[in-house]
């Protein structure tokens, strides 16, 4: 089951390094500043911890804008699913 909620940005772990397109981040910052975040990022909840693997540009844009929370699509998963994402 997937739920949508606002999660504190500092509680979301980003275990995989992604190189972001800075032009895209800047454009998203402008859009989010004007109309808000339109598409939640996807996170896995494993044992009460949140892990983000997608939405890197949106995550960085919200972080740079100083947002304390970010809208997330949260899917609860066992540790085995997390390990698959990290493989």
CSV table of C-alpha atoms in Angstrom, one decimal:
chain,number,residue,atom,x,y,z
A,1,UNK,CA,0.0,0.0,0.0
A,2,UNK,CA,1.2,3.5,-0.9
A,3,UNK,CA,0.5,6.6,1.1
A,4,UNK,CA,1.3,10.2,0.4
A,5,UNK,CA,2.6,12.4,3.1
A,6,UNK,CA,5.0,15.2,3.9
A,7,UNK,CA,8.3,13.9,5.4
A,8,UNK,CA,11.1,16.0,7.0
A,9,UNK,CA,13.8,16.2,4.4
A,10,UNK,CA,16.5,15.4,6.9
A,11,UNK,CA,14.9,12.1,7.7
A,12,UNK,CA,15.2,10.8,4.1
A,13,UNK,CA,18.4,8.9,3.4
A,14,UNK,CA,19.8,9.1,-0.2
A,15,UNK,CA,22.1,6.0,-0.3
A,16,UNK,CA,23.0,6.2,-4.0
A,17,UNK,CA,25.0,9.2,-5.4
A,18,UNK,CA,23.3,10.8,-8.4
A,19,UNK,CA,24.8,13.5,-10.5
A,20,UNK,CA,22.1,16.2,-10.9
A,21,UNK,CA,21.6,18.4,-14.0
A,22,UNK,CA,22.0,21.9,-12.4
A,23,UNK,CA,20.0,23.6,-15.1
A,24,UNK,CA,17.1,21.2,-14.3
A,25,UNK,CA,17.4,21.8,-10.6
A,26,UNK,CA,17.3,25.6,-11.2
A,27,UNK,CA,14.2,25.3,-13.4
A,28,UNK,CA,12.5,23.1,-10.8
A,29,UNK,CA,13.4,25.5,-8.0
A,30,UNK,CA,11.7,28.3,-10.0
A,31,UNK,CA,8.6,26.1,-10.6
A,32,UNK,CA,8.4,24.9,-7.0
A,33,UNK,CA,8.8,28.5,-5.8
A,34,UNK,CA,5.8,29.6,-8.0
A,35,UNK,CA,3.4,26.7,-7.9
A,36,UNK,CA,4.7,24.2,-5.4
A,37,UNK,CA,5.9,20.6,-5.8
A,38,UNK,CA,3.6,19.0,-8.3
A,39,UNK,CA,4.8,15.4,-8.2
A,40,UNK,CA,5.8,13.7,-4.9
A,41,UNK,CA,9.1,11.8,-4.7
A,42,UNK,CA,9.1,8.1,-4.1
A,43,UNK,CA,10.5,6.7,-0.8
A,44,UNK,CA,10.8,3.3,0.8
A,45,UNK,CA,10.0,3.0,4.5
A,46,UNK,CA,12.1,0.2,6.0
A,47,UNK,CA,12.0,-0.3,9.8
A,48,UNK,CA,10.8,3.3,10.3
A,49,UNK,CA,13.6,4.8,8.2
A,50,UNK,CA,13.0,6.5,4.8
A,51,UNK,CA,15.1,5.9,1.7
A,52,UNK,CA,14.9,7.9,-1.5
A,53,UNK,CA,16.1,6.5,-4.8
A,54,UNK,CA,14.2,8.7,-7.3
A,55,UNK,CA,13.2,12.3,-7.5
A,56,UNK,CA,16.8,13.5,-7.1
A,57,UNK,CA,16.3,16.8,-8.9
A,58,UNK,CA,13.0,17.5,-7.0
A,59,UNK,CA,14.7,16.6,-3.7
A,60,UNK,CA,17.7,18.9,-4.4
A,61,UNK,CA,15.5,21.7,-5.5
A,62,UNK,CA,13.4,21.6,-2.3
A,63,UNK,CA,16.5,21.3,-0.2
A,64,UNK,CA,18.1,24.4,-1.8
A,65,UNK,CA,14.8,26.3,-1.4
A,66,UNK,CA,15.1,25.6,2.4
A,67,UNK,CA,12.0,23.4,2.6
A,68,UNK,CA,11.8,21.4,5.9
A,69,UNK,CA,9.5,18.7,4.4
A,70,UNK,CA,8.9,17.2,1.0
A,71,UNK,CA,5.8,15.5,-0.3
A,72,UNK,CA,6.5,11.8,-0.7
A,73,UNK,CA,4.8,8.6,-2.0
A,74,UNK,CA,5.7,6.2,0.7
A,75,UNK,CA,5.8,2.5,0.2
A,76,UNK,CA,6.6,0.3,3.2
A,77,UNK,CA,9.1,-2.5,2.4
A,78,UNK,CA,11.1,-5.2,4.1
A,79,UNK,CA,14.9,-4.9,4.4
A,80,UNK,CA,15.3,-7.4,1.5
A,81,UNK,CA,13.7,-4.9,-0.9
A,82,UNK,CA,16.1,-2.2,0.3
A,83,UNK,CA,19.0,-4.5,-0.3
A,84,UNK,CA,17.8,-5.1,-3.9
A,85,UNK,CA,17.8,-1.3,-4.5
A,86,UNK,CA,21.3,-1.0,-3.2
A,87,UNK,CA,22.7,-3.9,-5.2
